Coordinates of C-alpha atoms and ligand atoms in Angstrom, one line a residue:
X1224 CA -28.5 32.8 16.7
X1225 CA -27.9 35.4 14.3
X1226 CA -28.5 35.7 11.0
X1227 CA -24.9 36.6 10.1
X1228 CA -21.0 35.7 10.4
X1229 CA -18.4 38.2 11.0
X1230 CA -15.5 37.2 9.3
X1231 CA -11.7 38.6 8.7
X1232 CA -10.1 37.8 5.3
X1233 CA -6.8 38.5 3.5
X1234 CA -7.1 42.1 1.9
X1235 CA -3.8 42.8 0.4
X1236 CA -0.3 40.5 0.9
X1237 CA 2.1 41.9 2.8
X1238 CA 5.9 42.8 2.0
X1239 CA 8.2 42.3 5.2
X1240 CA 5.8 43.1 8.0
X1241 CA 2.4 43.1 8.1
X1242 CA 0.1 45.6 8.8
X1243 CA -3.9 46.3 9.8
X1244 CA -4.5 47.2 6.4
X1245 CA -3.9 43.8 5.2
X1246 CA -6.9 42.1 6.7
X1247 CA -10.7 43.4 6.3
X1248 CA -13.1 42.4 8.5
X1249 CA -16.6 41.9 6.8
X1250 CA -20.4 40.5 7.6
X1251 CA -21.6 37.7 5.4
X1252 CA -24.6 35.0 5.4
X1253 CA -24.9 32.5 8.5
X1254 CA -23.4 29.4 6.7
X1255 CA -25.3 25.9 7.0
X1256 CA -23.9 22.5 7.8
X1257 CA -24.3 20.1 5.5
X1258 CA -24.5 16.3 5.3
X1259 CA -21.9 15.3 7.8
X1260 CA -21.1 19.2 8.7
X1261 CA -21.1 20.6 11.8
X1262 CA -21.5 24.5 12.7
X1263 CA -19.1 25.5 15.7
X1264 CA -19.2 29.0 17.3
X1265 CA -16.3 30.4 17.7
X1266 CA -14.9 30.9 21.5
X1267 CA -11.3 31.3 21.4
X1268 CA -9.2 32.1 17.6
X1269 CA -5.7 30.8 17.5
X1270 CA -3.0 33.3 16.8
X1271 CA -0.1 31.8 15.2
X1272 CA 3.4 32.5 13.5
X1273 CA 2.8 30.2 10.6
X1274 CA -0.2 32.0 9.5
X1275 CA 2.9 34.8 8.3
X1276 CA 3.1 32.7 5.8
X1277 CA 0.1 31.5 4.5
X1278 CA -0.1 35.4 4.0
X1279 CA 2.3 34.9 1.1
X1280 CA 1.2 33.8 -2.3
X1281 CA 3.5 31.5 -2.4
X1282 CA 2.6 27.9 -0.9
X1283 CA 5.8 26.7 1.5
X1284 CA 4.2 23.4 3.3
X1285 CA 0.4 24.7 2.7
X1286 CA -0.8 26.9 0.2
X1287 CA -1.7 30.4 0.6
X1288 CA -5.0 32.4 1.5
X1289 CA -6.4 33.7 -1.6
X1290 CA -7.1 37.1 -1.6
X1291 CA -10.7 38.0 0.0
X1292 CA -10.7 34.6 1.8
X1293 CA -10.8 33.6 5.6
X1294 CA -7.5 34.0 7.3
X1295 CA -7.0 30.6 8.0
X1296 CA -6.6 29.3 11.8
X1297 CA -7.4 27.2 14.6
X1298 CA -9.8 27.5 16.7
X1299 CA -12.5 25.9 19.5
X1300 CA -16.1 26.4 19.9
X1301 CA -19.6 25.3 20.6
X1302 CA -21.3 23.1 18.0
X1303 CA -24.7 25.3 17.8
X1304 CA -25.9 22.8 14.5
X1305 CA -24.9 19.4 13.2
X1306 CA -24.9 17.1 10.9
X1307 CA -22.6 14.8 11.8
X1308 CA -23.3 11.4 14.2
X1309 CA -19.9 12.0 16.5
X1310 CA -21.3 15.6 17.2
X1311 CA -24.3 16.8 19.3
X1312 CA -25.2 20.2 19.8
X1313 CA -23.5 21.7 22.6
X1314 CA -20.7 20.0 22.0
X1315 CA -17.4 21.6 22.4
X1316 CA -14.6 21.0 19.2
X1317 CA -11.4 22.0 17.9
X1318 CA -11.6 22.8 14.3
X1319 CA -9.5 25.1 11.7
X1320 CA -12.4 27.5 10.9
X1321 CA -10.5 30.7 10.8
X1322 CA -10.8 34.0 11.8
X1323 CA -14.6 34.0 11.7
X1324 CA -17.5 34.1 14.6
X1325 CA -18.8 30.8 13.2
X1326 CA -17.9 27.9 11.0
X1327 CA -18.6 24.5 9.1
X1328 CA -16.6 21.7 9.2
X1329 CA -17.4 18.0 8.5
X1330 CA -17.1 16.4 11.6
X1331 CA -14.3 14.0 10.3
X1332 CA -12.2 16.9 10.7
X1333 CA -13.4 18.3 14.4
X1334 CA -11.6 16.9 17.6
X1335 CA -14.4 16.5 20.7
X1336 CA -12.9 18.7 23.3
X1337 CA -13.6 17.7 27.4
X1338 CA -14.2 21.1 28.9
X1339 CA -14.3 18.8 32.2
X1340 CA -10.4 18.5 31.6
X1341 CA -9.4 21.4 31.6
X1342 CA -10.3 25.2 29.9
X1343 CA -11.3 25.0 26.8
X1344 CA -8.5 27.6 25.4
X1345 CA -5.8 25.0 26.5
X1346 CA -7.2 22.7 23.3
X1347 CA -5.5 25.7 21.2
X1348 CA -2.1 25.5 23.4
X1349 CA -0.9 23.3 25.9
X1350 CA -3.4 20.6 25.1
X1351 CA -3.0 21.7 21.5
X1352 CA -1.1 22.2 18.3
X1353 CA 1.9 23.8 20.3
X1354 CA 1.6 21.5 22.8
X1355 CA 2.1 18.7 20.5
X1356 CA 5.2 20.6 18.8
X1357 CA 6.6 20.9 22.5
X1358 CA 6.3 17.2 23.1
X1359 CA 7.2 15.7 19.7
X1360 CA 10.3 18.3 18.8
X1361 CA 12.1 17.9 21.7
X1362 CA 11.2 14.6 22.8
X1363 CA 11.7 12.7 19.8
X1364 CA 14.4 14.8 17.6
X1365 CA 16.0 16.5 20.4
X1366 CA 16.0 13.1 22.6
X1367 CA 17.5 15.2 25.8
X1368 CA 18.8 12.6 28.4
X1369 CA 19.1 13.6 32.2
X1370 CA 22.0 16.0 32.8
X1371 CA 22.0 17.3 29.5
X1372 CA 22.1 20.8 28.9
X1373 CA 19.0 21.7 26.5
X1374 CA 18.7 25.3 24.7
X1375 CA 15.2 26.8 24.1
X1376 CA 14.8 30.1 21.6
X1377 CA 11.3 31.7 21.7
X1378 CA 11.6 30.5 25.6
X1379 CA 8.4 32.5 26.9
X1380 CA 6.4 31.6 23.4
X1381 CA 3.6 29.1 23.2
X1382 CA 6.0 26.5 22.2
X1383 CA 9.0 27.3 23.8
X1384 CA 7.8 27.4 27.2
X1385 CA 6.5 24.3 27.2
X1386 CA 10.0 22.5 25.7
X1387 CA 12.1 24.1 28.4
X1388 CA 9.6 22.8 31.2
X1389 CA 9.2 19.6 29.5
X1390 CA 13.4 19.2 29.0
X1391 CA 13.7 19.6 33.2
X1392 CA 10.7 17.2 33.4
X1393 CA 13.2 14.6 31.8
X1394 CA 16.3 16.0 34.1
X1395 CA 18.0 18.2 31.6
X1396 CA 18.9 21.5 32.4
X1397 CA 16.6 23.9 30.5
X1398 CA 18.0 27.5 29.4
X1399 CA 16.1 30.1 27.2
X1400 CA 16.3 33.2 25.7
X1401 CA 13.7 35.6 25.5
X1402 CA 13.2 39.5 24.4
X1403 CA 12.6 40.8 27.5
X1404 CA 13.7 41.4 30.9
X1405 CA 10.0 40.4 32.1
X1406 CA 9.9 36.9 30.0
X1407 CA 13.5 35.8 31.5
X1408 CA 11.8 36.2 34.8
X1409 CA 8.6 34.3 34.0
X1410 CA 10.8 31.5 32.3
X1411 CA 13.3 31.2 35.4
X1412 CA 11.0 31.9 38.4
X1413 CA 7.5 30.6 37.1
X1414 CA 8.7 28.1 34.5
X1415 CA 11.8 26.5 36.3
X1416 CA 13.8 27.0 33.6
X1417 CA 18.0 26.8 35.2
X1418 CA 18.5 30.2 33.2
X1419 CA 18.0 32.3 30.6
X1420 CA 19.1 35.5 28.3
X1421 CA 17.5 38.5 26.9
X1422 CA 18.5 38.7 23.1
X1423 CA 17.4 42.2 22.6
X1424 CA 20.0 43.8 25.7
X1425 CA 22.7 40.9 25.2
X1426 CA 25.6 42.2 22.9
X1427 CA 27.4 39.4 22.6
X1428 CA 25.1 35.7 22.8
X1429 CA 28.5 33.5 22.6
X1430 CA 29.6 35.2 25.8
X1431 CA 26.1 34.5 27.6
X1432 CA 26.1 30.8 25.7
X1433 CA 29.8 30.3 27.5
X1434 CA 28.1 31.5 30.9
X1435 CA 25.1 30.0 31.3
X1436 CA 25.6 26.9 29.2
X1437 CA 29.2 26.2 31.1
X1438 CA 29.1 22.3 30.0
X1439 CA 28.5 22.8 26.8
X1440 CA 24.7 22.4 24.7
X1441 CA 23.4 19.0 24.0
X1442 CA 19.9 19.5 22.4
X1443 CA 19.4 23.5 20.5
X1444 CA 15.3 23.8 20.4
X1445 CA 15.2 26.4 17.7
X1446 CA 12.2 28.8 16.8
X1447 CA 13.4 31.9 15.9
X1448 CA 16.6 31.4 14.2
X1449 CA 19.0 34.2 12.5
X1450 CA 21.9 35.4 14.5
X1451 CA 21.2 33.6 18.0
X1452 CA 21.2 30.3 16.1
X1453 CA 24.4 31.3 14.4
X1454 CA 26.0 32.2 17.8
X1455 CA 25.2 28.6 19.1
X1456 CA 26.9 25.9 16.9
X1457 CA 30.4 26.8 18.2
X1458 CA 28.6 25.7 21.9
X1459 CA 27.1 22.3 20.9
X1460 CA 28.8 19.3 22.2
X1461 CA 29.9 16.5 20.7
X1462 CA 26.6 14.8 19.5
X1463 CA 24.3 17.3 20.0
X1464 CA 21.0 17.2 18.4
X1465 CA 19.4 20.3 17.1
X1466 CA 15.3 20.3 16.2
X1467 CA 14.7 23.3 13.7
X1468 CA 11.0 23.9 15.0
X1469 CA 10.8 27.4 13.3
X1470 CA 12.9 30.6 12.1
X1471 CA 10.4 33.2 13.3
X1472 CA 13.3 36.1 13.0
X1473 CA 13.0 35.0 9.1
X1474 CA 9.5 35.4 8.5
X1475 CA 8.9 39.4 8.0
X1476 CA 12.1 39.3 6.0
X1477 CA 11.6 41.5 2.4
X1478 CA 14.9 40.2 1.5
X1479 CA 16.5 36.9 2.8
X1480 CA 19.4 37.4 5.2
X1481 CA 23.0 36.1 4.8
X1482 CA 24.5 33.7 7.5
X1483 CA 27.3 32.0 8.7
X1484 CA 29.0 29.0 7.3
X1485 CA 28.4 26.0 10.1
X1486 CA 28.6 23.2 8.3
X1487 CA 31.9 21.9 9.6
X1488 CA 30.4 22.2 13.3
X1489 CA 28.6 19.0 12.1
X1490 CA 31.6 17.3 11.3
X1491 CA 33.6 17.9 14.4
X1492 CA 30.7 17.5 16.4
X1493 CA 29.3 15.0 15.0
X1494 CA 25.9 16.8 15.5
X1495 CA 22.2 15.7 13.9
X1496 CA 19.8 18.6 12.8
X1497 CA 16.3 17.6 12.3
X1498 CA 13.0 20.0 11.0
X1499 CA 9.5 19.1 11.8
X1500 CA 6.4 19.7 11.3
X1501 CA 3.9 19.4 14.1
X1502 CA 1.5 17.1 11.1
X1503 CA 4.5 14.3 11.0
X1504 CA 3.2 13.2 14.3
X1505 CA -0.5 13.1 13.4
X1506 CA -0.9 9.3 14.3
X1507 CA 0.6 9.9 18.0
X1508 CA -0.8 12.8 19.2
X1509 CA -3.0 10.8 21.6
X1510 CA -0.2 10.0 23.3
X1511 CA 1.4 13.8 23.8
X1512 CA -1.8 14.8 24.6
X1513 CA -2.1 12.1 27.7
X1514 CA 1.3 13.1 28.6
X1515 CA 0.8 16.5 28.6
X1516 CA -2.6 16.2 30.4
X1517 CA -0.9 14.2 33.2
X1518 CA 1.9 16.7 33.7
X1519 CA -0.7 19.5 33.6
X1520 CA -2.9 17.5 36.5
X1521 CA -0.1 16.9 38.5
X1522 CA 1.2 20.5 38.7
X1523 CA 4.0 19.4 36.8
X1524 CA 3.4 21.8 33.9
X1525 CA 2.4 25.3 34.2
X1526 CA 1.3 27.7 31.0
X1527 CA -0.1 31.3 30.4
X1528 CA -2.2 32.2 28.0
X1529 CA -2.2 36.0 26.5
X1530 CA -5.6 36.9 25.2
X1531 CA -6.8 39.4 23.8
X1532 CA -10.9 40.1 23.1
X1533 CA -12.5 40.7 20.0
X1534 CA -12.1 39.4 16.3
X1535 CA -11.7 42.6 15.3
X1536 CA -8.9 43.3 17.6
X1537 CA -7.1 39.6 15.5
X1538 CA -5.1 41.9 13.4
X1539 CA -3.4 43.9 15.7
X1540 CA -2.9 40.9 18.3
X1541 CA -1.7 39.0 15.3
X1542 CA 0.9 41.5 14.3
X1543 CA 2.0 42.1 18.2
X1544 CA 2.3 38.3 18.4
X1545 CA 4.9 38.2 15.5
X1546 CA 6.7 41.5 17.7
X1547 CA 6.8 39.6 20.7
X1548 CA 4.1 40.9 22.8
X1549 CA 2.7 38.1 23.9
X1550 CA 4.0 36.2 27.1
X1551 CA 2.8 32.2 26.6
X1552 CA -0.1 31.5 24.1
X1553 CA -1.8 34.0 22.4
X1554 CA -5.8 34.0 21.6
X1555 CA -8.3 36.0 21.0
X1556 CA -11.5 35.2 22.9
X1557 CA -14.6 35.8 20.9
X1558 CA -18.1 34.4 22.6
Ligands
NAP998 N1 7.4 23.0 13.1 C1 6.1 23.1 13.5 O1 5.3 22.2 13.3 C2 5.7 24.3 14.4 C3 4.5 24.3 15.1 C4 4.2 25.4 15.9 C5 5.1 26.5 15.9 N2 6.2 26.5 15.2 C6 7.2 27.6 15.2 O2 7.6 27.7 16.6 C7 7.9 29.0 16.9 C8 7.2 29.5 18.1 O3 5.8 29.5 17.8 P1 4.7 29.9 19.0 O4 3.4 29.5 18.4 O5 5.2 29.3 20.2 O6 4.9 31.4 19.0 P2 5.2 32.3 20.3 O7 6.6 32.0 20.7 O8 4.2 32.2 21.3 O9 5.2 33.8 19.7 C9 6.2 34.2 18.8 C10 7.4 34.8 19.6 O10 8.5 34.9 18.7 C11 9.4 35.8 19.2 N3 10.1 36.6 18.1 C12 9.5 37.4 17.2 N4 10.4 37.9 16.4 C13 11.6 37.4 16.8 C14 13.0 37.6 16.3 N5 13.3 38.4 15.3 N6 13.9 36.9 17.0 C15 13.6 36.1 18.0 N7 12.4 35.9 18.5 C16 11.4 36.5 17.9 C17 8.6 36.7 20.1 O11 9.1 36.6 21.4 P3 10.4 37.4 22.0 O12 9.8 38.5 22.8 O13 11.2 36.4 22.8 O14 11.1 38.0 20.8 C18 7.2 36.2 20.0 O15 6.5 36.3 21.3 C19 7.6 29.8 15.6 O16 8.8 30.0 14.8 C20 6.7 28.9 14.9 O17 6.7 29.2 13.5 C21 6.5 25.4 14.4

């Protein structure tokens, strides 16, 4: 093992976008596990749209990264040293050590991984945090029932790909939208998805809702927010549930942007709108993760992961993530 850790921290915060510039990457002491710590090698780094934030100094659900710190993330690995009775060397867990080669954890706080199950990666997507948001926003706040017509935004994301395969497992029709003309075709002809829109090249999303949502839209799975979101209240039936799972159009906002009025599409609709985070389902995840692991072993659920090699590359596959360049989940594979 070597002596030292490559890690990338915050260097400056960002205003609207981010940029290269505001991460260093930098070489610091091998750390050492403590009483009840384990070290963990880093295989695959998590790339993720919340991080955006915890680039801000302001704290929304989590406080920020301080200046000069780790860029904090998810990520899965060998345990080369430990300290901890769960853990054994060798041993393969999920942590949150950040964009760094290796880590320490206390074990507490490490999920045992079964690389017999399936790739390890898929503890960071499918089998992981997104896979979790998948299972728990749609299932429990968008409760789609068979026939129902469900909306996914973000429809070729981590997340998104997932709720519309999830929403036909359950009989619903699924129907994305996606930036481009490549992702509508993954979503329809490798996902299953019933249809699906490009944003980007659609002028006008009511007239594409009206089309391919022709009986209306019980159940809006929203990620991205701004004007597609705006464009769908006037398309939700009566009763229609909406689970606000993230604005990612929002997040490289400098200024915030000015919407529509929908407030009486609740009334006449009657509709419920509920935001989660993935963390209010902490004490049932064993039971998304079963799910999801049966659905993956039966064929019943396909994914794609986007990775990219290199820590140092994190940045820029970080800031391509937030642009959309990533089909499925995106990771950066380090050991
Ligand atoms: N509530 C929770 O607990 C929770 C947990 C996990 C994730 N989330 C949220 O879920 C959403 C998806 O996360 P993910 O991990 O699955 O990421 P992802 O979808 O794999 O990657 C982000 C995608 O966002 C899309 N995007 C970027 N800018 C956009 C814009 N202005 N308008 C529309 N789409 C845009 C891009 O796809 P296109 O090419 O289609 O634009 C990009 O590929 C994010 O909003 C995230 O914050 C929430």
């Amino acid at each position: 093992m070597t002596e030292t850790n490559t890690q990338i921290v915050l260097a400056a915060r960002p205003t609207g976008f981010p940029k290269e510039a505001d991460f260093r990457l930098q070489q610091v002491a091998m750390p050492q596990p403590a009483d009840n710590e384990i070290l963990v090698r880093t295989h695959y780094l998590s790339l993720d749209p919340y991080m955006r934030g915890r680039m801000n100094e302001s704290a929304s659900y989590a406080p920020g990264v301080a200046l000069g710190q780790v860029m904090v993330g998810g990520t899965v690995g060998e345990v080369v040293a430990s300290r901890h009775a769960n853990f054994a060397v060798g041993d393969i867990a999920q942590v949150q050590t950040g964009w760094q080669a290796y880590g320490v954890v206390n074990g507490a706080e490490a999920r045992k991984v079964d690389p017999t199950l399936a790739p390890i990666s898929t503890s960071l997507g499918v089998l992981g945090m997104p896979g979790m948001t998948a299972y728990f926003g749609l299932l429990d706040i968008g409760k789609p029932q068979a026939g129902e017509t469900v909306l996914v935004s973000g429809a070729a994301g981590a997340v998104g790909s997932l709720v519309g395969q999830i929403a036909q497992l359950k009989g619903a029709r699924a129907v994305g939208v996606a930036g481009s003309d490549a992702k509508i075709a993954y979503v329809k002809d490798e996902l299953g998805f019933s249809a699906a829109f490009n944003y980007k090249t659609t002028p006008d999303y009511g007239e594409a809702l009206e089309q391919l949502c022709p009986d209306g839209i019980d159940v809006y799975f929203d990620n991205v927010g701004g004007d597609l979101t705006d464009a769908v209240f006037p398309h939700l039936n009566v009763g229609g549930r909406v689970s606000v799972c993230g604005q990612i159009s929002q997040y490289n906002l400098a200024e915030p942007e000015m919407g529509q009025r929908l407030l009486w599409h609740f009334i006449v609709k009657r509709l419920t709108m509920r935001g989660f985070l993935v963390f209010d389902f902490a004490a049932r995840y064993g039971e998304a993760l079963t799910a999801l692991a049966d659905w993956l072993q039966a064929g019943k659920l396909s994914y794609r992961e986007d990775i990219v090699e290199g820590l140092d590359q994190a940045p820029a596959a970080f800031i391509g993530m937030l642009n959309g360049d990533n089909t499925g989940k995106r990771l950066v594979q380090l050991a």
